[in-house]
Coordinates of N, CA and C in Angstrom, one line a residue:
X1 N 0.8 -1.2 0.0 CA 0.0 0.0 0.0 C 0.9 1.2 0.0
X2 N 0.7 2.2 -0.9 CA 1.3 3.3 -1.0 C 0.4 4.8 -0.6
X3 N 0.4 5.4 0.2 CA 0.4 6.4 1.3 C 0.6 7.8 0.4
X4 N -0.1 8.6 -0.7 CA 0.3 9.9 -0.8 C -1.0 10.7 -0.5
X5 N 0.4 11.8 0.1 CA -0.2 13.0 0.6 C -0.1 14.2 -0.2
X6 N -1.0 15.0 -0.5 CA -1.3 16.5 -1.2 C -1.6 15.5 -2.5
X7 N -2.6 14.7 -2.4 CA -3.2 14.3 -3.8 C -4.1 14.5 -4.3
X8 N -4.2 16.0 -3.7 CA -5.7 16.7 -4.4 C -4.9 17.8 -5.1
X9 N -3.9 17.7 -4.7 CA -3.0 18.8 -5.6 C -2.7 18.4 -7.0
X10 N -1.7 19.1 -7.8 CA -1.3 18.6 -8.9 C -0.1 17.6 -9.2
X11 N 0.9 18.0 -8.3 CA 1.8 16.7 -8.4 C 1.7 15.6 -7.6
X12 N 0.5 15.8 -6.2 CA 0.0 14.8 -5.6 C -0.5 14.0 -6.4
X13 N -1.3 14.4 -7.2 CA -2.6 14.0 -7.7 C -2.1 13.0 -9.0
X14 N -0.9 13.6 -9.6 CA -0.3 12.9 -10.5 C 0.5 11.6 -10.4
X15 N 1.2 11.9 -9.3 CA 1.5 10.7 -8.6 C 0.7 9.6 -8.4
X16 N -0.2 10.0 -7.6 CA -1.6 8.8 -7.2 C -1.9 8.1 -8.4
X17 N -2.0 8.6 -9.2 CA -2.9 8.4 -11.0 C -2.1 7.5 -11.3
X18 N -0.6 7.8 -11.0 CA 0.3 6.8 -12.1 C 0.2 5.5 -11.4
X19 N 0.2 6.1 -10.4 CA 0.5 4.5 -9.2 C -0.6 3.7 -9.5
X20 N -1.7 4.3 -9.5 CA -3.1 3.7 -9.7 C -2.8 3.4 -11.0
X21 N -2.5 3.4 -12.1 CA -2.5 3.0 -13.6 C -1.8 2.1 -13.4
X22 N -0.4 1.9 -12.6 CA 0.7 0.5 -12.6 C 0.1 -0.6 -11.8
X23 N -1.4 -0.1 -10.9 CA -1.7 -1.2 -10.5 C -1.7 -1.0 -9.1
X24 N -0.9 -0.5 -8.4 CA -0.8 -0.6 -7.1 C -1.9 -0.1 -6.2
X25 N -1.5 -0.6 -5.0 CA -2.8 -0.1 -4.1 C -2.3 1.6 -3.5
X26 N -3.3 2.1 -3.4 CA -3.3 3.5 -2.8 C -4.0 4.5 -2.1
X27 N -3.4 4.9 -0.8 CA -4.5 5.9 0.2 C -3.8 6.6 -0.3
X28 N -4.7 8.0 0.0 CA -4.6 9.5 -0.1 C -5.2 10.0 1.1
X29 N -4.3 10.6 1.5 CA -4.3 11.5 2.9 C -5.3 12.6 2.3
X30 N -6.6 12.9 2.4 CA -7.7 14.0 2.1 C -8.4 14.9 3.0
X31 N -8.4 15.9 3.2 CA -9.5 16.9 4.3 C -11.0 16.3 3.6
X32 N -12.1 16.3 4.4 CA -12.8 15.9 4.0 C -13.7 17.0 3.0
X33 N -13.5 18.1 3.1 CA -13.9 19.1 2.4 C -12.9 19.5 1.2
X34 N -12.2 18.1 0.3 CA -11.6 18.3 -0.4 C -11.9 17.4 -1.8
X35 N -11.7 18.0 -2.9 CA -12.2 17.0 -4.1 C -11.5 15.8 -4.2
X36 N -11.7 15.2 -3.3 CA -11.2 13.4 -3.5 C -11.6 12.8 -4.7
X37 N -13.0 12.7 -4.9 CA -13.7 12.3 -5.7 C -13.3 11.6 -6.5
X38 N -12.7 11.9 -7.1 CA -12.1 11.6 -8.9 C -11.0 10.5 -8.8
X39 N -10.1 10.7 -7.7 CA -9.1 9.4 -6.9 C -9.8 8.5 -6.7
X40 N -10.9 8.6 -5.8 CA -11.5 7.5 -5.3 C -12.2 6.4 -6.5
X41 N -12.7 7.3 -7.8 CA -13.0 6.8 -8.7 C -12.2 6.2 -8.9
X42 N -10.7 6.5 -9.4 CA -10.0 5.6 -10.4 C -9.5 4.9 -9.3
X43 N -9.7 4.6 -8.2 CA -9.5 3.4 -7.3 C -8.6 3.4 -6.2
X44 N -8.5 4.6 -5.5 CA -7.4 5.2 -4.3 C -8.8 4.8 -3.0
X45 N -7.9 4.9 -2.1 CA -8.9 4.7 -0.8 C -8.5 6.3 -0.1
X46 N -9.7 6.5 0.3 CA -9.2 8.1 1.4 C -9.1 8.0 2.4
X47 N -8.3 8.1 3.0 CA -7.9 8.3 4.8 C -8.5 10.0 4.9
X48 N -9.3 10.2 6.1 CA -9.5 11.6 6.3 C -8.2 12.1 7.5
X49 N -8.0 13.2 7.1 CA -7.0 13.9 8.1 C -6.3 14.6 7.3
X50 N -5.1 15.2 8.5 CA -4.0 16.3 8.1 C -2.7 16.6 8.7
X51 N -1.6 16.7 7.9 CA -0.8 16.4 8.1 C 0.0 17.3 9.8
X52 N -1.0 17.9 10.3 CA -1.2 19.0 11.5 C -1.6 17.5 12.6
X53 N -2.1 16.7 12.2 CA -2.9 15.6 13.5 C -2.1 14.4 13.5
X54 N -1.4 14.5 14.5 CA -0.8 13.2 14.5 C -1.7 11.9 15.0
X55 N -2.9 11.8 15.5 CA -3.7 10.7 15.3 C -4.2 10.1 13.8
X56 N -4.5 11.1 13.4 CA -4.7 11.2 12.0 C -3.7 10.2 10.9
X57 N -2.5 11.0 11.5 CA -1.4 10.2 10.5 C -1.2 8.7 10.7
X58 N -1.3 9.0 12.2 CA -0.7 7.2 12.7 C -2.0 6.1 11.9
X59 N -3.0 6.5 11.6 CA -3.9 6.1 10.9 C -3.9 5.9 9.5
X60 N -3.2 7.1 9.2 CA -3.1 6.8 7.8 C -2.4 6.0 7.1
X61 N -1.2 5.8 8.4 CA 0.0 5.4 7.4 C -0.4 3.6 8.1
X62 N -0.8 3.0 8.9 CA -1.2 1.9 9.1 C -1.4 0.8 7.9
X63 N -0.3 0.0 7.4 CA 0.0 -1.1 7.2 C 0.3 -0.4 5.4
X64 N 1.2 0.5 5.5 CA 1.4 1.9 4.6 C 3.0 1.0 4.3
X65 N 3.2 0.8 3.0 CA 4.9 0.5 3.4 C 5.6 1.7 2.5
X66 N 5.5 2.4 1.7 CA 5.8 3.6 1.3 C 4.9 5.5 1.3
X67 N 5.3 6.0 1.6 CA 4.8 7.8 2.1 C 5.3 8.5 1.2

């Protein structure tokens, strides 16, 4: 499982896509008031949180082998 964060951004966002096109599995670190949407379509999972909450993170990155 691959762990990117700022994948609502443009280079986040680019990253996730490729990873997701090679096949791999992938969370995206997302506020929930953010356009996930379109990741989650092409098959990313969303972790809610921010890189400010360390409960958050320790969640996110859970069974995470690359960030």
């Amino acid at each position: 499982m691959k762990l990117v964060v700022g994948a609502t951004g443009q280079l986040g966002g680019l990253i996730a896509r490729q990873l997701l096109q090679q096949g791999k599995e992938v969370r995206v670190l997302v506020r929930r008031n953010s356009r996930y949407q379109p990741l989650v379509e092409a098959g990313a999972l969303p972790v809610f949180g921010d890189l400010k909450d360390r409960l958050s993170l320790d969640a996110a990155v859970r069974g995470v082998d690359v960030v």
